Coordinates of C-alpha atoms and ligand atoms in Angstrom, one line a residue:
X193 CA -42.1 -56.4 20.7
X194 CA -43.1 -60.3 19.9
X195 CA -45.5 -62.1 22.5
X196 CA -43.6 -64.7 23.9
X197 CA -45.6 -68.0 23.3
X198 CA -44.7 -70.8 25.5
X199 CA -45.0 -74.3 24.7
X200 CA -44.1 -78.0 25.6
X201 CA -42.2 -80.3 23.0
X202 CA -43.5 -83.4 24.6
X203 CA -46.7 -85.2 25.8
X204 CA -47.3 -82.4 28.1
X205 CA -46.0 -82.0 31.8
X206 CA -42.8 -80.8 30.7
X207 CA -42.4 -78.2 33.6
X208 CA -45.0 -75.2 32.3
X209 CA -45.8 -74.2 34.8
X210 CA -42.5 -73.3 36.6
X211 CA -41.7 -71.3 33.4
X212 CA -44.4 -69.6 33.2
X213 CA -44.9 -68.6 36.9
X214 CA -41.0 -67.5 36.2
X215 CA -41.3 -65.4 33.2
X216 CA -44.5 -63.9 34.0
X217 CA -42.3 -62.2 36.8
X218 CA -41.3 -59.7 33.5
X219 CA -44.9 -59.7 31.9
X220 CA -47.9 -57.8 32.1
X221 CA -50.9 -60.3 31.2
X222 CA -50.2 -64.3 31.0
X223 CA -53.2 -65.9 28.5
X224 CA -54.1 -69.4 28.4
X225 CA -55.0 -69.5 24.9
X226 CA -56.7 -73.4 24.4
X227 CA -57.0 -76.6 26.3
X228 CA -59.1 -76.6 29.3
X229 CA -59.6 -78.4 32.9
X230 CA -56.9 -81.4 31.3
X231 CA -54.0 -79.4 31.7
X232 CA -51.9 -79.6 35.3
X233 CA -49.5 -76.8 35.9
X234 CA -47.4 -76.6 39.0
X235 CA -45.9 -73.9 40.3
X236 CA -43.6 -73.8 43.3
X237 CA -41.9 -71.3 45.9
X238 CA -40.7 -71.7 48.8
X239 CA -42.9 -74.1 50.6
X240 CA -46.4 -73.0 48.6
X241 CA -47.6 -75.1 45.9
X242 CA -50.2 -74.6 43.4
X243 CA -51.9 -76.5 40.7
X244 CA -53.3 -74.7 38.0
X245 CA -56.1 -76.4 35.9
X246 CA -57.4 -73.2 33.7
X247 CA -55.9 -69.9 35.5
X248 CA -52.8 -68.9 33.5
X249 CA -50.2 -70.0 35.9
X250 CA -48.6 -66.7 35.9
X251 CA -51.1 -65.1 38.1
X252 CA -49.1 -65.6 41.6
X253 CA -46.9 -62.2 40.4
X254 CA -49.0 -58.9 41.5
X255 CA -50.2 -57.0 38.6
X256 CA -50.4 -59.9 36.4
X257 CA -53.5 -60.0 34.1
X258 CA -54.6 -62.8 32.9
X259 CA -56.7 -64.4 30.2
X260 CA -58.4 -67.0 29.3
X261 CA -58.5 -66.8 25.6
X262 CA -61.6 -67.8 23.2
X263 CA -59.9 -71.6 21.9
X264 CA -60.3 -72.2 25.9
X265 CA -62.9 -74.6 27.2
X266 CA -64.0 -73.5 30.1
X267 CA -65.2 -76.1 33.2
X268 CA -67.3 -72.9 34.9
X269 CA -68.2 -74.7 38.4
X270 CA -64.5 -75.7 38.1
X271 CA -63.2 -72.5 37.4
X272 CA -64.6 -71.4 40.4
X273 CA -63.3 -73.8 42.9
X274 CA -59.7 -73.1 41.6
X275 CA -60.3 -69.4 41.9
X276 CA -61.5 -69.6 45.5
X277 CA -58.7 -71.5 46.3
X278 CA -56.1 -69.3 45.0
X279 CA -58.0 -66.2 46.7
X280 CA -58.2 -68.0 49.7
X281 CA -54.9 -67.8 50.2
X282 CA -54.3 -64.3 49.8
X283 CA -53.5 -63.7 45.8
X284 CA -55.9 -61.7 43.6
X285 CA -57.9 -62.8 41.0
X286 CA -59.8 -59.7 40.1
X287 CA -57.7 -59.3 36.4
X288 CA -58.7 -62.6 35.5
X289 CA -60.6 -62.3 32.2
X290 CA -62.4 -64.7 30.6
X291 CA -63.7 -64.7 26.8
X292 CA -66.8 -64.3 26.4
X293 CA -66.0 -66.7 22.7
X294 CA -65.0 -69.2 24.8
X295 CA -66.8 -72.6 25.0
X296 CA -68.2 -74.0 28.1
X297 CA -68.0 -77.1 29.3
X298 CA -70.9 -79.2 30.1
X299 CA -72.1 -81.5 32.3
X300 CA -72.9 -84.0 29.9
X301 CA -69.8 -83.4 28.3
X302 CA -67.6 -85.0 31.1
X303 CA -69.9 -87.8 31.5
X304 CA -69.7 -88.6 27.3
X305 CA -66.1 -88.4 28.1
X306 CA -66.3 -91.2 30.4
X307 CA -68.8 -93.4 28.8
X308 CA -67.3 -93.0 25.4
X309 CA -63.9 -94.3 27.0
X310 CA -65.7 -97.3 28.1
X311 CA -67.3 -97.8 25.0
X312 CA -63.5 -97.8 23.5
X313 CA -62.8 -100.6 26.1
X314 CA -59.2 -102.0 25.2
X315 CA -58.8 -98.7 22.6
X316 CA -59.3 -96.3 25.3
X317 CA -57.3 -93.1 24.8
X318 CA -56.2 -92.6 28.6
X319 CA -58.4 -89.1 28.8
X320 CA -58.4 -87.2 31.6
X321 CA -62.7 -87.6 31.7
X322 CA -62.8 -83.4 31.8
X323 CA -65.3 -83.2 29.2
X324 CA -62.2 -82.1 26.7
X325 CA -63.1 -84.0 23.5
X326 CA -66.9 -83.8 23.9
X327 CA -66.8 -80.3 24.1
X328 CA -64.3 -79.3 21.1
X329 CA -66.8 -81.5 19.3
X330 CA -69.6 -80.0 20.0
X331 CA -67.9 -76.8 19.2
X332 CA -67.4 -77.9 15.4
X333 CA -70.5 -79.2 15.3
X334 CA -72.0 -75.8 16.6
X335 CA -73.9 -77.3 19.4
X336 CA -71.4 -75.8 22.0
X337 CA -72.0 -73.3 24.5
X338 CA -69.9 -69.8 24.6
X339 CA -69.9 -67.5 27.6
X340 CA -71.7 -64.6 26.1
X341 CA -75.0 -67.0 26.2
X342 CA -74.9 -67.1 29.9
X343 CA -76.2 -63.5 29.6
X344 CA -79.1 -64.4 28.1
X345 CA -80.9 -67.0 30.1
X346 CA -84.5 -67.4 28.0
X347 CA -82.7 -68.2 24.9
X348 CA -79.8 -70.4 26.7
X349 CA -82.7 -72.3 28.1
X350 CA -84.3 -73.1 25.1
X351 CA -81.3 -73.7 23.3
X352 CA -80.4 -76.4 26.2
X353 CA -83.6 -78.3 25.7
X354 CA -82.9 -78.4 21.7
X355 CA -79.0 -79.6 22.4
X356 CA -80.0 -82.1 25.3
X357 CA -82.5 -83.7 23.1
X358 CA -79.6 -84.5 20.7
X359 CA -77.3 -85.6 23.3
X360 CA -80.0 -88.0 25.0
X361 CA -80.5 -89.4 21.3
X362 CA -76.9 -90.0 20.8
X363 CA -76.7 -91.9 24.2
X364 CA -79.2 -94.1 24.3
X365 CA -78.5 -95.2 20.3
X366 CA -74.8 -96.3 21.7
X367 CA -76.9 -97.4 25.3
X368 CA -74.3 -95.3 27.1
X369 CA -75.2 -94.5 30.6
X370 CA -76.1 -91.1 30.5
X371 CA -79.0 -89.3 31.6
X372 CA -78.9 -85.5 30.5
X373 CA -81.7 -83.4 32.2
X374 CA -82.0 -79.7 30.5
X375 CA -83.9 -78.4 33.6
X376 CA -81.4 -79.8 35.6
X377 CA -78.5 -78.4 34.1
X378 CA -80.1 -74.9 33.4
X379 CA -80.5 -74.2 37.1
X380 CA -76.8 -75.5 38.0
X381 CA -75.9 -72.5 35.0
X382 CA -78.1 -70.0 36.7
X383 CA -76.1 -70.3 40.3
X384 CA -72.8 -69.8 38.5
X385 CA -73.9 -67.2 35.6
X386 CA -73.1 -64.2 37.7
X387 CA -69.9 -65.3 39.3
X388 CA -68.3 -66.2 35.7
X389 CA -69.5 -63.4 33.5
X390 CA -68.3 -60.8 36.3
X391 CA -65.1 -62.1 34.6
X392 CA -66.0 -62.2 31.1
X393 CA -64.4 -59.8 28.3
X394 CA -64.2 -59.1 24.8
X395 CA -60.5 -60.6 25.6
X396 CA -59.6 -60.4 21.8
X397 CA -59.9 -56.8 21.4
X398 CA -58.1 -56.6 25.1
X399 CA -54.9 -58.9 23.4
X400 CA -54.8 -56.7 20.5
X401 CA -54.9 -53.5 22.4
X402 CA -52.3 -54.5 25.0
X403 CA -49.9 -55.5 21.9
X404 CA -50.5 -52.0 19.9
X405 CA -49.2 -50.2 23.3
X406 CA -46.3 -52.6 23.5
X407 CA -47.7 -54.8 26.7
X408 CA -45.5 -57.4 27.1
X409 CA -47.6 -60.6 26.6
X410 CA -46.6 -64.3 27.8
X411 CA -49.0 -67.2 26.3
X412 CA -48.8 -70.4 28.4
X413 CA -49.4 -73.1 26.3
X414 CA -50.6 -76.0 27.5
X415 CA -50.9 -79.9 27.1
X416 CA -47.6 -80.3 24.8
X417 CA -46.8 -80.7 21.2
X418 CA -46.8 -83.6 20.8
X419 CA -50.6 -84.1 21.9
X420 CA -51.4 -81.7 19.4
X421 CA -54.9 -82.4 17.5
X422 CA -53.2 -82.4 14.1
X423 CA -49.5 -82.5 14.6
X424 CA -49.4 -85.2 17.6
X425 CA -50.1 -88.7 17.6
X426 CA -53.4 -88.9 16.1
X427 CA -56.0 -90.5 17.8
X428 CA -53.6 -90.5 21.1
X429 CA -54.1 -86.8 21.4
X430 CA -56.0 -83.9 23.1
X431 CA -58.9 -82.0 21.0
X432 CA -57.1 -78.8 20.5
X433 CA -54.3 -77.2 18.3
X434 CA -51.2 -77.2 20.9
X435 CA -48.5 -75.6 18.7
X436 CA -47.4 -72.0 18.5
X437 CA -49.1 -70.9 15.9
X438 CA -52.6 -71.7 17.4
X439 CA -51.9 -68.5 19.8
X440 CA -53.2 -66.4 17.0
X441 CA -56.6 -68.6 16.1
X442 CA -57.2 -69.0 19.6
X443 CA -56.9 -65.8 21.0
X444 CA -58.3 -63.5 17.9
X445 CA -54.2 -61.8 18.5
X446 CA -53.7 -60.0 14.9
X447 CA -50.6 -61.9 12.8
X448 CA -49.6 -58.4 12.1
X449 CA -48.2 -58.9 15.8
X450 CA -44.8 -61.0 15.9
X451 CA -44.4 -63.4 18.0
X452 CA -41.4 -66.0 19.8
X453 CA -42.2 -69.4 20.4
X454 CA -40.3 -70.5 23.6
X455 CA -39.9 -74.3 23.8
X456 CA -40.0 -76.4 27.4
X457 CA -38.1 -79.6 27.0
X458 CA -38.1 -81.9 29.9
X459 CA -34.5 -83.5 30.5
X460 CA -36.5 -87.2 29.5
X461 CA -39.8 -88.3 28.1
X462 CA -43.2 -88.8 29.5
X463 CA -46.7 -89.5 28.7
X464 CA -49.7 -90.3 30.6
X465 CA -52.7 -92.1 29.5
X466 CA -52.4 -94.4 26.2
X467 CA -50.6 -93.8 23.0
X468 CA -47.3 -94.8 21.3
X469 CA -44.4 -93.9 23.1
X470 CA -41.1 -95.5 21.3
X471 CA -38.2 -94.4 24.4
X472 CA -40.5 -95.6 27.4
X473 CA -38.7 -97.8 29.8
X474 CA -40.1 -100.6 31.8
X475 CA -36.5 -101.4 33.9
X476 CA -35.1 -99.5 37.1
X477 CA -34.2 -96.2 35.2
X478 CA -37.6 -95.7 34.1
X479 CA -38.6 -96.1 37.9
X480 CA -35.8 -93.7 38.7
X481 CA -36.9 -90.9 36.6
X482 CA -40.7 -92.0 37.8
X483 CA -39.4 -91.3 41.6
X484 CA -37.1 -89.1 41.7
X485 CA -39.1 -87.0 39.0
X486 CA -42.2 -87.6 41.1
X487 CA -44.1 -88.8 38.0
X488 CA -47.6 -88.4 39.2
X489 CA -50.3 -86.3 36.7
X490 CA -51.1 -83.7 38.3
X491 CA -55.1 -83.6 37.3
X492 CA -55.6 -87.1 37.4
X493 CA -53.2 -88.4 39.7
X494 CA -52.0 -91.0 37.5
X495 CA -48.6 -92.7 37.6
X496 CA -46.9 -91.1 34.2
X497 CA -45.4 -93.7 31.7
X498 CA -41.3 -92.7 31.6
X499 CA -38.9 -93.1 29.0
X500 CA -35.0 -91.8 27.4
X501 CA -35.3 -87.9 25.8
X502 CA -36.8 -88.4 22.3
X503 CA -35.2 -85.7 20.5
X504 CA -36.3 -87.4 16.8
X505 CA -40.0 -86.2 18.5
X506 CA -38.8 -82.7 19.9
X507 CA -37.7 -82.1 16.6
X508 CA -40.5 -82.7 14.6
X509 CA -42.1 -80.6 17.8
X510 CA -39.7 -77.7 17.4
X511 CA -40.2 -77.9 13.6
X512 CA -44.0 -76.9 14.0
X513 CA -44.0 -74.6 16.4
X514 CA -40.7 -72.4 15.4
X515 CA -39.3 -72.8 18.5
X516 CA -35.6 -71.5 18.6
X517 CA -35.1 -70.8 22.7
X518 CA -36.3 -73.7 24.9
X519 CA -36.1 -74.2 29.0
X520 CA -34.7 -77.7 29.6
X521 CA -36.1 -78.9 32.5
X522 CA -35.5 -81.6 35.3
X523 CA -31.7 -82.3 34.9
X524 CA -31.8 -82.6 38.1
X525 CA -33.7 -85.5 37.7
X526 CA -31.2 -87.6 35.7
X527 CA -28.3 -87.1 38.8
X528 CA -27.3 -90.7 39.6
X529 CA -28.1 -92.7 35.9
X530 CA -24.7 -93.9 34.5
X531 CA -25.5 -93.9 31.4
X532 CA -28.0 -91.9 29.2
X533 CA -29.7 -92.2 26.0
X534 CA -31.6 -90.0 24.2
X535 CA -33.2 -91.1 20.5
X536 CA -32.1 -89.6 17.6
X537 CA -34.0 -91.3 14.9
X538 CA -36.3 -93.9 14.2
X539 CA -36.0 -97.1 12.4
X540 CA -38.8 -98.8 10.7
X541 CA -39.5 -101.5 8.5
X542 CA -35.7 -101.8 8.6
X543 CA -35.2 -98.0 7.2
X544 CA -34.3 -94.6 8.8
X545 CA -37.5 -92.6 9.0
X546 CA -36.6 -88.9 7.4
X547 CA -39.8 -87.5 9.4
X548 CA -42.1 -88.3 12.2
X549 CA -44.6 -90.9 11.7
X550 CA -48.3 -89.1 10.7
X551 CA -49.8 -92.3 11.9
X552 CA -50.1 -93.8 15.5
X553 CA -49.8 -97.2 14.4
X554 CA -46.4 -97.0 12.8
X555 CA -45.1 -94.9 15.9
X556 CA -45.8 -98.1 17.5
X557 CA -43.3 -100.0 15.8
X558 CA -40.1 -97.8 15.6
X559 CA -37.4 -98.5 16.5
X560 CA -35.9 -95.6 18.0
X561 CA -31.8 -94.7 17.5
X562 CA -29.9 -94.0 20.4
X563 CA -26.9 -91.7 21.1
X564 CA -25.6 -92.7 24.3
X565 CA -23.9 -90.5 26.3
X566 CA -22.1 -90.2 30.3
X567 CA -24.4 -89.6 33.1
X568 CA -23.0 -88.1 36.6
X569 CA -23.4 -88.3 40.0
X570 CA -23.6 -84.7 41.4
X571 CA -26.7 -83.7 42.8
X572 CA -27.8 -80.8 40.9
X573 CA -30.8 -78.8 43.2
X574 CA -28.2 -77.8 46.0
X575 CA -26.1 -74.5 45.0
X576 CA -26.4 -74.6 41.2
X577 CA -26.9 -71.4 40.5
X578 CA -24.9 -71.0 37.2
X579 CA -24.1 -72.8 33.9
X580 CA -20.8 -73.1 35.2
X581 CA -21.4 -74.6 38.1
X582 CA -22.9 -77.5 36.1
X583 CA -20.9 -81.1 35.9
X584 CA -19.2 -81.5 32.5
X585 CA -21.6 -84.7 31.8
X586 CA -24.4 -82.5 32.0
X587 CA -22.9 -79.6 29.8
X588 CA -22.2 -81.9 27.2
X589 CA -26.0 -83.8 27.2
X590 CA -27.1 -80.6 26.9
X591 CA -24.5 -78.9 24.3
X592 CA -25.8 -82.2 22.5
X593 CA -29.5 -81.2 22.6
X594 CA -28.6 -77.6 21.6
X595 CA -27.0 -79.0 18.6
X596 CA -29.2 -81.4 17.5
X597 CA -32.5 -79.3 17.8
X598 CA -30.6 -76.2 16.7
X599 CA -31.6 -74.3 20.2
X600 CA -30.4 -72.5 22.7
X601 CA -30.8 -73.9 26.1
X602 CA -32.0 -69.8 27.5
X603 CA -33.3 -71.8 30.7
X604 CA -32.0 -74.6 32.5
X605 CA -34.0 -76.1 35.4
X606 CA -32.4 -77.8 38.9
X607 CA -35.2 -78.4 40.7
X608 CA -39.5 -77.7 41.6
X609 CA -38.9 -74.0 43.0
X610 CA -38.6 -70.6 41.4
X611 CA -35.2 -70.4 43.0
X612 CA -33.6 -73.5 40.9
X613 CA -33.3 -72.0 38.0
X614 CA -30.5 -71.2 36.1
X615 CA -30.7 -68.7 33.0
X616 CA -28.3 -68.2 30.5
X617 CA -27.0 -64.5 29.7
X618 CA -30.2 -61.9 29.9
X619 CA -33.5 -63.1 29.8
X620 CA -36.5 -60.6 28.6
X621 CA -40.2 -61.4 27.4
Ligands
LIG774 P1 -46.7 -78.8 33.2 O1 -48.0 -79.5 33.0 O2 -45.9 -78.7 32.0 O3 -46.9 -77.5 33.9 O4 -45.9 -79.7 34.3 P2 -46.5 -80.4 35.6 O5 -46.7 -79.3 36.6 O6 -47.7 -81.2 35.3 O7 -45.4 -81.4 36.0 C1 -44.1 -81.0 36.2 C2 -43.7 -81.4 37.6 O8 -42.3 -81.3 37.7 C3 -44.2 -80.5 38.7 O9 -44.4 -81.2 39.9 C4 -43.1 -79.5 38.9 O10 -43.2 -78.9 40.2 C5 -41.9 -80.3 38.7 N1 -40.7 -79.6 38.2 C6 -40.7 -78.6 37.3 N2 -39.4 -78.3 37.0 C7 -38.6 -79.1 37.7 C8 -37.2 -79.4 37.8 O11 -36.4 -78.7 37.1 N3 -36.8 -80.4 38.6 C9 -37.7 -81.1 39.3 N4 -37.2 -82.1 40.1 N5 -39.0 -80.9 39.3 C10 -39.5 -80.0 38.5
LIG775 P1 -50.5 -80.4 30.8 O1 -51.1 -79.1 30.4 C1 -50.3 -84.8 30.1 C2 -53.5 -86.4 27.6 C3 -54.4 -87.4 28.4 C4 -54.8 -88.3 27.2 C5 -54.9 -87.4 26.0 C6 -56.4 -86.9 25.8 O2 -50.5 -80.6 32.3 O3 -49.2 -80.7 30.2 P2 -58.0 -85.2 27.1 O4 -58.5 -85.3 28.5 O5 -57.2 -84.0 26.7 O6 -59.0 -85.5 26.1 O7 -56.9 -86.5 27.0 O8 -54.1 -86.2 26.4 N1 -53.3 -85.1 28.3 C7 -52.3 -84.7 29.0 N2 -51.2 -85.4 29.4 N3 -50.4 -83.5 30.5 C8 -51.5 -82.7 30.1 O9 -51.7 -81.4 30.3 C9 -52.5 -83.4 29.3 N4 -53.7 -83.0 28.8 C10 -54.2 -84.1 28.2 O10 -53.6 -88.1 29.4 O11 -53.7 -89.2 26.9
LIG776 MG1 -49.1 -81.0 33.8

């Protein structure tokens, strides 16, 4: 039986958290598999909310295991908060495993985050200031620190007073304003040791183990395709591989194991922080879709730049990632736009581009190609309950899609809550 691996064909925020919460209802263990404290999940029910920063978001359903996977960076005092929370409000955390490969996240890596933005000044990415891209670099650089050395504290400390030299070097060449105090942060690691490695596993040989007895296993990606480290829009990315494929690096899962990339397309585009974005709309319909899809980030409360569906992107997305069954999401959001557009190409230079732009700059420039297409009026999050039910307009936007990105739509989503959602035939992980 393949693992289901479940990611967004955008700049992230595509609804992955409302389909994971919903599949993980068939799973047995939900593993977050890379990315860390950036990503913003929500899941909804009834009048309950919750945003997920690192727990896999399919943890709500009883039973549930979950994982967080070795190409996870782990925010430990973080971590802990978000747990509390969840527990405090009756659900149970106690199968939540984390890796002990995975890398933590520092201190000093959340400040480096910051200062290095304001270093950037006008060429600032937009990060989210988690610590993301200092810590994937200090990863590669083998300076990072993985879970397994919170078990041994002589030889973390000494290690910490070795990497904080280095870091206090680096700072004050570029004058940032950092202070990094190895005593300091050793003691903060020594309150929260116990608490995180209760939780911490040999999760690889857990994954593999699960998969040889036929488990049924749902990896939530995070952060969207798009954003991806190589296969986004490089520098205007996250630090980490996004697509499919990474489930295997970043979670030790044997490729002798199949496995079925599930796409989540959001009905229209959107980004947050910088980076080119060739469908974004400055005019009333890009403050429709910002208020009527509630357009907010959900880690950094920022407003989220909006744009037309850029299907010329999701296919490049869909292209890397293998991705034959995707969950649109948020038609309910386009209810009310008379007419809709969604980009089928890019023109630049005067030419049709055959395949998305490697580099940021020329992203910058398209021109992107529009199919236009009739919008409706119905409301769609009251008693849609089947395809059918569906207005003919939105049938044929998303017949359209289908076609284009050679997908079928398994999933379609009406609204924030489990309850609006429509599937298509039988749906099985
Ligand atoms: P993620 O990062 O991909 O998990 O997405 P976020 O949770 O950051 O953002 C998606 C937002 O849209 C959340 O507030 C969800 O509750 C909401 N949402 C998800 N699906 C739908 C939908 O079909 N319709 C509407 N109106 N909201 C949705
Ligand atoms: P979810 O999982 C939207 C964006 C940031 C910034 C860039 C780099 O909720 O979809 P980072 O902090 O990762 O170094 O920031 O990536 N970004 C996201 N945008 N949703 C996310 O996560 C994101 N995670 C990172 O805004 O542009
Ligand atoms: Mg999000």
């Amino acid at each position: 039986m393949p693992a289901t691996v479940l990611v967004g064909l955008q700049w992230g925020d595509e609804g992955k958290g409302k389909i994971t919460d919903f599949m993980a209802g068939m799973a047995n263990a939900v593993v977050r598999f890379q990315g860390g404290a950036n990503a913003g999940h929500t899941v909804e029910f009834g009048s309950s909310r919750f945003k997920f920063h690192q727990i896999p978001s399919g943890m709500l359903h009883k039973g549930v295991t979950g994982i967080i996977a070795n190409g996870s960076v782990v925010d430990p005092e973080g971590l802990l908060s978000e747990m509390e929370g969840v527990e405090s409000r009756g659900f149970d955390l106690s199968k939540l495993y984390i890796s002990d490969r995975a890398h933590i996240v520092m201190p000093y890596h959340k400040q480096l985050d910051g200062a290095e933005e304001a270093l950037r000044g006008a060429n600032a990415l937009g990060t989210t200031k988690r610590g993301i891209g200092p810590c994937y670099a200090d990863k590669s650089a083998r300076l990072g620190f993985r879970i397994n050395e919170l078990l041994k504290p002589d030889a973390l400390r000494q290690k910490l007073e070795f990497v904080c030299r280095v870091k206090n070097a680096y700072a004050s060449a570029l004058s940032l304003d950092v202070d990094i105090d190895a005593g300091a942060i050793y003691e903060s690691m020594l309150k929260y040791s116990g608490a995180i490695t209760e939780h911490a596993r040999d999760t690889t040989g857990m994954i593999n183990s699960m998969m040889a007895r036929g488990r049924k296993l749902l990896f939530e990606g995070a952060h969207g395709i798009m954003l991806d480290i190589d296969h986004g829009n490089y520098p205007f990315v996250t630090s980490s591989n996004t697509v499919a494929g990474d489930a295997y690096a970043s979670s030790g899962m044997s490729p002798r194991h199949p496995i079925r990339p599930f796409g989540v397309l959001k009905a229209y585009s959107t980004r947050v922080g910088a980076g080119p974005f060739p469908t974004e709309l400055s005019d009333t319909v890009g403050e429709h879709l910002a208020l009527k899809g509630m357009e907010v980030g959900t880690t950094t409360g920022r407003p989220r730049r909006c744009g037309w569906l850029d299907l010329f992107a999701a296919r490049h997305a869909i292209m890397v990632s293998g991705v034959r069954e995707v969950a649109l999401t948020k038609l309910d959001v386009l209810s009310g736009i008379d007419r809709l557009k969604v980009a089928v190409g890019y023109e630049y230079d005067g030419r049709k581009l055959r395949d998305y732009p490697a580099d940021a700059s020329t992203a910058y420039s398209v021109r992107p190609v529009y199919r236009e297409f009739r919008g409706w009026n119905d409301q769609l999050d009251e008693g849609m309950k089947r395809y059918a039910d569906l207005p003919q307009a939105a049938k044929t936007y998303i017949s359209f899609i289908e076609k284009f990105l050679d997908v079928s739509a398994r999933i379609i989503s009406v609204g924030h809550t489990r309850d609006r959602t429509i599937v298509r035939g039988k749906i099985s992980i």
